[in-house]
Amino acid sequence: MVCDRCIKVVGEVMARLGYPHASVTMGRVSLYTPLSDDELVRLGEMLVEEGFELLRDRDSSLVERVKGEVILFVRDGGVNVRMKLSAYLSGRLGVDYRTLGRVFADNEGRTIERYYIAQKIEYVKELLAYGEKTVSEIADAAGYSSAAHLSRQFHAETGMTPTEYRDSTPRRTPLDKV
């Protein structure tokens, strides 16, 4: 689960299963009583129908929590610009960053930093598509040190400049597919 809509949908699935008071947060569902094996199977089926996957192992759950926190960090770029992503993740998840990085890379085949950059680029694409801010304002909102830094990274990731992207037909990637 990497967005508020995901949390809402999973909460609805839990309610349909008869657990309306399940605590659903980014990447985690907490219950007072454990689910039976049959209930777990049914939950897994219902989640697949909604486009999700039941993660039962600790590492997969941790990766999903990292993804959710990275998205929050990116979307709050102006506030977090002075905080390092590693310190933010370790503090929010209560896990050493080396462990987070190893588990993430083992499960995703890329580093947290690469995922972070991909999320930042998607956020920039969104802001560019709105057409309400200059590239400099977008750079500031996304936590870049300058418009030039944003432009270099955007070009390296997409093959076009932010202005070229804005002038083209923007194609966005859903956050859970980044």
PDB file of C-alpha atoms in Angstrom:
ATOM      1  CA  MET A   1       0.000   0.000   0.000  1.00  0.00           C
ATOM      2  CA  VAL A   2       1.617   3.184  -1.109  1.00  0.00           C
ATOM      3  CA  CYS A   3      -1.152   5.780  -1.072  1.00  0.00           C
ATOM      4  CA  ASP A   4      -4.265   6.924   0.774  1.00  0.00           C
ATOM      5  CA  ARG A   5      -6.490   5.263  -1.842  1.00  0.00           C
ATOM      6  CA  CYS A   6      -4.700   1.975  -1.193  1.00  0.00           C
ATOM      7  CA  ILE A   7      -5.350   2.280   2.540  1.00  0.00           C
ATOM      8  CA  LYS A   8      -9.030   3.009   1.864  1.00  0.00           C
ATOM      9  CA  VAL A   9      -9.450   0.030  -0.467  1.00  0.00           C
ATOM     10  CA  VAL A  10      -7.716  -2.379   1.909  1.00  0.00           C
ATOM     11  CA  GLY A  11      -9.866  -1.054   4.759  1.00  0.00           C
ATOM     12  CA  GLU A  12     -12.964  -1.771   2.667  1.00  0.00           C
ATOM     13  CA  VAL A  13     -11.712  -5.300   1.941  1.00  0.00           C
ATOM     14  CA  MET A  14     -11.164  -5.884   5.654  1.00  0.00           C
ATOM     15  CA  ALA A  15     -14.688  -4.626   6.403  1.00  0.00           C
ATOM     16  CA  ARG A  16     -16.145  -6.994   3.774  1.00  0.00           C
ATOM     17  CA  LEU A  17     -14.277  -9.820   5.473  1.00  0.00           C
ATOM     18  CA  GLY A  18     -15.946  -8.926   8.764  1.00  0.00           C
ATOM     19  CA  TYR A  19     -13.148  -6.874  10.296  1.00  0.00           C
ATOM     20  CA  PRO A  20     -14.487  -3.298  10.130  1.00  0.00           C
ATOM     21  CA  HIS A  21     -12.241  -2.155  12.981  1.00  0.00           C
ATOM     22  CA  ALA A  22      -8.962  -3.345  11.444  1.00  0.00           C
ATOM     23  CA  SER A  23      -6.242  -0.741  11.737  1.00  0.00           C
ATOM     24  CA  VAL A  24      -4.999  -0.101   8.194  1.00  0.00           C
ATOM     25  CA  THR A  25      -1.900   2.029   7.740  1.00  0.00           C
ATOM     26  CA  MET A  26       0.748   2.375   5.050  1.00  0.00           C
ATOM     27  CA  GLY A  27       1.869  -1.194   4.304  1.00  0.00           C
ATOM     28  CA  ARG A  28       0.265  -2.819   7.354  1.00  0.00           C
ATOM     29  CA  VAL A  29      -3.020  -4.184   8.682  1.00  0.00           C
ATOM     30  CA  SER A  30      -3.307  -4.779  12.427  1.00  0.00           C
ATOM     31  CA  LEU A  31      -5.977  -6.972  14.009  1.00  0.00           C
ATOM     32  CA  TYR A  32      -6.801  -7.918  17.592  1.00  0.00           C
ATOM     33  CA  THR A  33      -7.122 -11.588  16.652  1.00  0.00           C
ATOM     34  CA  PRO A  34      -5.179 -13.466  13.983  1.00  0.00           C
ATOM     35  CA  LEU A  35      -6.919 -14.616  10.803  1.00  0.00           C
ATOM     36  CA  SER A  36      -7.511 -18.312  10.242  1.00  0.00           C
ATOM     37  CA  ASP A  37      -5.822 -20.000   7.282  1.00  0.00           C
ATOM     38  CA  ASP A  38      -9.108 -19.891   5.330  1.00  0.00           C
ATOM     39  CA  GLU A  39      -9.523 -16.188   6.097  1.00  0.00           C
ATOM     40  CA  LEU A  40      -5.962 -15.497   4.952  1.00  0.00           C
ATOM     41  CA  VAL A  41      -6.630 -17.279   1.667  1.00  0.00           C
ATOM     42  CA  ARG A  42      -9.861 -15.310   1.164  1.00  0.00           C
ATOM     43  CA  LEU A  43      -8.092 -12.048   2.074  1.00  0.00           C
ATOM     44  CA  GLY A  44      -5.367 -12.816  -0.457  1.00  0.00           C
ATOM     45  CA  GLU A  45      -7.961 -13.482  -3.161  1.00  0.00           C
ATOM     46  CA  MET A  46      -9.872 -10.289  -2.378  1.00  0.00           C
ATOM     47  CA  LEU A  47      -6.701  -8.209  -2.418  1.00  0.00           C
ATOM     48  CA  VAL A  48      -5.687  -9.650  -5.799  1.00  0.00           C
ATOM     49  CA  GLU A  49      -9.132  -8.707  -7.147  1.00  0.00           C
ATOM     50  CA  GLU A  50      -8.380  -5.111  -6.086  1.00  0.00           C
ATOM     51  CA  GLY A  51      -4.899  -5.154  -7.634  1.00  0.00           C
ATOM     52  CA  PHE A  52      -2.943  -5.793  -4.438  1.00  0.00           C
ATOM     53  CA  GLU A  53      -0.892  -8.637  -3.053  1.00  0.00           C
ATOM     54  CA  LEU A  54      -0.902 -10.118   0.440  1.00  0.00           C
ATOM     55  CA  LEU A  55       2.590  -9.851   1.872  1.00  0.00           C
ATOM     56  CA  ARG A  56       3.158 -12.235   4.712  1.00  0.00           C
ATOM     57  CA  ASP A  57       6.905 -12.145   5.086  1.00  0.00           C
ATOM     58  CA  ARG A  58       8.673  -9.458   7.088  1.00  0.00           C
ATOM     59  CA  ASP A  59      11.001  -8.269   4.304  1.00  0.00           C
ATOM     60  CA  SER A  60       8.230  -7.700   1.762  1.00  0.00           C
ATOM     61  CA  SER A  61       6.250  -5.784   4.343  1.00  0.00           C
ATOM     62  CA  LEU A  62       9.275  -3.647   5.173  1.00  0.00           C
ATOM     63  CA  VAL A  63       9.839  -2.859   1.478  1.00  0.00           C
ATOM     64  CA  GLU A  64       6.219  -1.691   1.147  1.00  0.00           C
ATOM     65  CA  ARG A  65       6.608   0.484   4.225  1.00  0.00           C
ATOM     66  CA  VAL A  66       9.803   2.001   2.771  1.00  0.00           C
ATOM     67  CA  LYS A  67       7.964   2.766  -0.474  1.00  0.00           C
ATOM     68  CA  GLY A  68       5.141   4.465   1.388  1.00  0.00           C
ATOM     69  CA  GLU A  69       7.523   6.573   3.444  1.00  0.00           C
ATOM     70  CA  VAL A  70       9.553   7.558   0.370  1.00  0.00           C
ATOM     71  CA  ILE A  71       6.371   8.776  -1.310  1.00  0.00           C
ATOM     72  CA  LEU A  72       5.470  10.824   1.772  1.00  0.00           C
ATOM     73  CA  PHE A  73       9.007  12.229   1.900  1.00  0.00           C
ATOM     74  CA  VAL A  74       8.904  13.221  -1.784  1.00  0.00           C
ATOM     75  CA  ARG A  75       5.492  14.843  -1.491  1.00  0.00           C
ATOM     76  CA  ASP A  76       6.718  16.855   1.485  1.00  0.00           C
ATOM     77  CA  GLY A  77       9.958  17.911  -0.250  1.00  0.00           C
ATOM     78  CA  GLY A  78       9.869  21.505   0.927  1.00  0.00           C
ATOM     79  CA  VAL A  79       9.794  20.500   4.580  1.00  0.00           C
ATOM     80  CA  ASN A  80      12.246  17.609   4.303  1.00  0.00           C
ATOM     81  CA  VAL A  81      14.814  19.354   2.110  1.00  0.00           C
ATOM     82  CA  ARG A  82      17.186  19.671   5.050  1.00  0.00           C
ATOM     83  CA  MET A  83      16.703  16.093   6.257  1.00  0.00           C
ATOM     84  CA  LYS A  84      18.492  13.190   4.653  1.00  0.00           C
ATOM     85  CA  LEU A  85      16.284  10.430   3.306  1.00  0.00           C
ATOM     86  CA  SER A  86      18.311   7.840   5.233  1.00  0.00           C
ATOM     87  CA  ALA A  87      17.696   9.599   8.566  1.00  0.00           C
ATOM     88  CA  TYR A  88      14.020  10.093   7.742  1.00  0.00           C
ATOM     89  CA  LEU A  89      13.460   6.426   6.867  1.00  0.00           C
ATOM     90  CA  SER A  90      15.410   5.095   9.837  1.00  0.00           C
ATOM     91  CA  GLY A  91      13.510   7.379  12.189  1.00  0.00           C
ATOM     92  CA  ARG A  92      10.074   6.644  10.735  1.00  0.00           C
ATOM     93  CA  LEU A  93      10.554   2.873  10.457  1.00  0.00           C
ATOM     94  CA  GLY A  94      12.788   2.256  13.464  1.00  0.00           C
ATOM     95  CA  VAL A  95      15.246   0.227  11.384  1.00  0.00           C
ATOM     96  CA  ASP A  96      18.896   0.932  10.590  1.00  0.00           C
ATOM     97  CA  TYR A  97      19.278   2.395   7.088  1.00  0.00           C
ATOM     98  CA  ARG A  98      21.846  -0.234   6.059  1.00  0.00           C
ATOM     99  CA  THR A  99      19.289  -2.937   6.819  1.00  0.00           C
ATOM    100  CA  LEU A 100      16.575  -1.028   4.955  1.00  0.00           C
ATOM    101  CA  GLY A 101      18.852  -0.593   1.957  1.00  0.00           C
ATOM    102  CA  ARG A 102      19.876  -4.250   1.852  1.00  0.00           C
ATOM    103  CA  VAL A 103      16.337  -5.590   2.226  1.00  0.00           C
ATOM    104  CA  PHE A 104      14.997  -3.112  -0.336  1.00  0.00           C
ATOM    105  CA  ALA A 105      17.674  -3.892  -2.929  1.00  0.00           C
ATOM    106  CA  ASP A 106      17.312  -7.654  -2.416  1.00  0.00           C
ATOM    107  CA  ASN A 107      13.546  -7.464  -2.959  1.00  0.00           C
ATOM    108  CA  GLU A 108      13.304  -4.721  -5.593  1.00  0.00           C
ATOM    109  CA  GLY A 109      16.496  -5.114  -7.618  1.00  0.00           C
ATOM    110  CA  ARG A 110      17.291  -1.411  -7.192  1.00  0.00           C
ATOM    111  CA  THR A 111      18.424   0.837  -4.396  1.00  0.00           C
ATOM    112  CA  ILE A 112      16.231   3.043  -2.244  1.00  0.00           C
ATOM    113  CA  GLU A 113      17.985   6.019  -3.842  1.00  0.00           C
ATOM    114  CA  ARG A 114      16.949   4.921  -7.362  1.00  0.00           C
ATOM    115  CA  TYR A 115      13.380   4.435  -6.158  1.00  0.00           C
ATOM    116  CA  TYR A 116      13.488   7.867  -4.494  1.00  0.00           C
ATOM    117  CA  ILE A 117      14.678   9.511  -7.713  1.00  0.00           C
ATOM    118  CA  ALA A 118      11.951   7.752  -9.712  1.00  0.00           C
ATOM    119  CA  GLN A 119       9.320   9.003  -7.273  1.00  0.00           C
ATOM    120  CA  LYS A 120      10.705  12.542  -7.408  1.00  0.00           C
ATOM    121  CA  ILE A 121      10.567  12.493 -11.211  1.00  0.00           C
ATOM    122  CA  GLU A 122       6.923  11.333 -11.122  1.00  0.00           C
ATOM    123  CA  TYR A 123       6.111  14.143  -8.707  1.00  0.00           C
ATOM    124  CA  VAL A 124       7.820  16.657 -10.995  1.00  0.00           C
ATOM    125  CA  LYS A 125       5.849  15.266 -13.958  1.00  0.00           C
ATOM    126  CA  GLU A 126       2.648  15.808 -12.007  1.00  0.00           C
ATOM    127  CA  LEU A 127       3.570  19.400 -11.180  1.00  0.00           C
ATOM    128  CA  LEU A 128       4.612  20.067 -14.773  1.00  0.00           C
ATOM    129  CA  ALA A 129       1.319  18.674 -16.068  1.00  0.00           C
ATOM    130  CA  TYR A 130      -0.616  21.104 -13.878  1.00  0.00           C
ATOM    131  CA  GLY A 131       1.168  23.983 -15.633  1.00  0.00           C
ATOM    132  CA  GLU A 132       0.792  26.283 -12.636  1.00  0.00           C
ATOM    133  CA  LYS A 133       4.420  26.585 -11.510  1.00  0.00           C
ATOM    134  CA  THR A 134       7.706  27.499 -13.119  1.00  0.00           C
ATOM    135  CA  VAL A 135      10.502  24.924 -13.255  1.00  0.00           C
ATOM    136  CA  SER A 136      12.260  26.842 -10.462  1.00  0.00           C
ATOM    137  CA  GLU A 137       9.155  26.671  -8.259  1.00  0.00           C
ATOM    138  CA  ILE A 138       8.794  22.967  -9.018  1.00  0.00           C
ATOM    139  CA  ALA A 139      12.450  22.376  -8.170  1.00  0.00           C
ATOM    140  CA  ASP A 140      11.880  24.051  -4.814  1.00  0.00           C
ATOM    141  CA  ALA A 141       8.644  22.128  -4.150  1.00  0.00           C
ATOM    142  CA  ALA A 142      10.314  18.806  -4.986  1.00  0.00           C
ATOM    143  CA  GLY A 143      13.333  19.491  -2.786  1.00  0.00           C
ATOM    144  CA  TYR A 144      15.929  20.057  -5.519  1.00  0.00           C
ATOM    145  CA  SER A 145      18.810  22.429  -4.805  1.00  0.00           C
ATOM    146  CA  SER A 146      18.202  24.283  -8.078  1.00  0.00           C
ATOM    147  CA  ALA A 147      16.251  24.245 -11.322  1.00  0.00           C
ATOM    148  CA  ALA A 148      19.463  23.197 -13.090  1.00  0.00           C
ATOM    149  CA  HIS A 149      19.817  20.142 -10.825  1.00  0.00           C
ATOM    150  CA  LEU A 150      16.187  19.215 -11.471  1.00  0.00           C
ATOM    151  CA  SER A 151      16.635  19.664 -15.222  1.00  0.00           C
ATOM    152  CA  ARG A 152      19.772  17.481 -15.315  1.00  0.00           C
ATOM    153  CA  GLN A 153      18.176  14.676 -13.326  1.00  0.00           C
ATOM    154  CA  PHE A 154      14.883  14.916 -15.220  1.00  0.00           C
ATOM    155  CA  HIS A 155      16.700  14.705 -18.558  1.00  0.00           C
ATOM    156  CA  ALA A 156      18.809  11.772 -17.372  1.00  0.00           C
ATOM    157  CA  GLU A 157      15.687   9.869 -16.291  1.00  0.00           C
ATOM    158  CA  THR A 158      13.240  10.780 -19.073  1.00  0.00           C
ATOM    159  CA  GLY A 159      15.387  11.806 -22.041  1.00  0.00           C
ATOM    160  CA  MET A 160      13.763  15.237 -22.220  1.00  0.00           C
ATOM    161  CA  THR A 161      13.928  18.514 -20.374  1.00  0.00           C
ATOM    162  CA  PRO A 162      11.135  19.583 -18.026  1.00  0.00           C
ATOM    163  CA  THR A 163      10.030  22.181 -20.581  1.00  0.00           C
ATOM    164  CA  GLU A 164       9.956  19.600 -23.382  1.00  0.00           C
ATOM    165  CA  TYR A 165       7.905  17.325 -21.138  1.00  0.00           C
ATOM    166  CA  ARG A 166       5.469  20.109 -20.292  1.00  0.00           C
ATOM    167  CA  ASP A 167       5.047  20.916 -24.005  1.00  0.00           C
ATOM    168  CA  SER A 168       4.495  17.248 -24.944  1.00  0.00           C
ATOM    169  CA  THR A 169       1.540  15.077 -24.058  1.00  0.00           C
ATOM    170  CA  PRO A 170       2.457  14.149 -20.486  1.00  0.00           C
ATOM    171  CA  ARG A 171       2.482  10.452 -19.708  1.00  0.00           C
ATOM    172  CA  ARG A 172       2.467   9.625 -16.029  1.00  0.00           C
ATOM    173  CA  THR A 173       3.231   6.371 -14.268  1.00  0.00           C
ATOM    174  CA  PRO A 174       0.966   5.335 -11.375  1.00  0.00           C
ATOM    175  CA  LEU A 175       2.916   5.600  -8.098  1.00  0.00           C
ATOM    176  CA  ASP A 176       2.578   1.911  -7.344  1.00  0.00           C
ATOM    177  CA  LYS A 177       4.164   1.085 -10.720  1.00  0.00           C
ATOM    178  CA  VAL A 178       7.271   3.289 -10.276  1.00  0.00           C
TER     179      VAL A 178
END
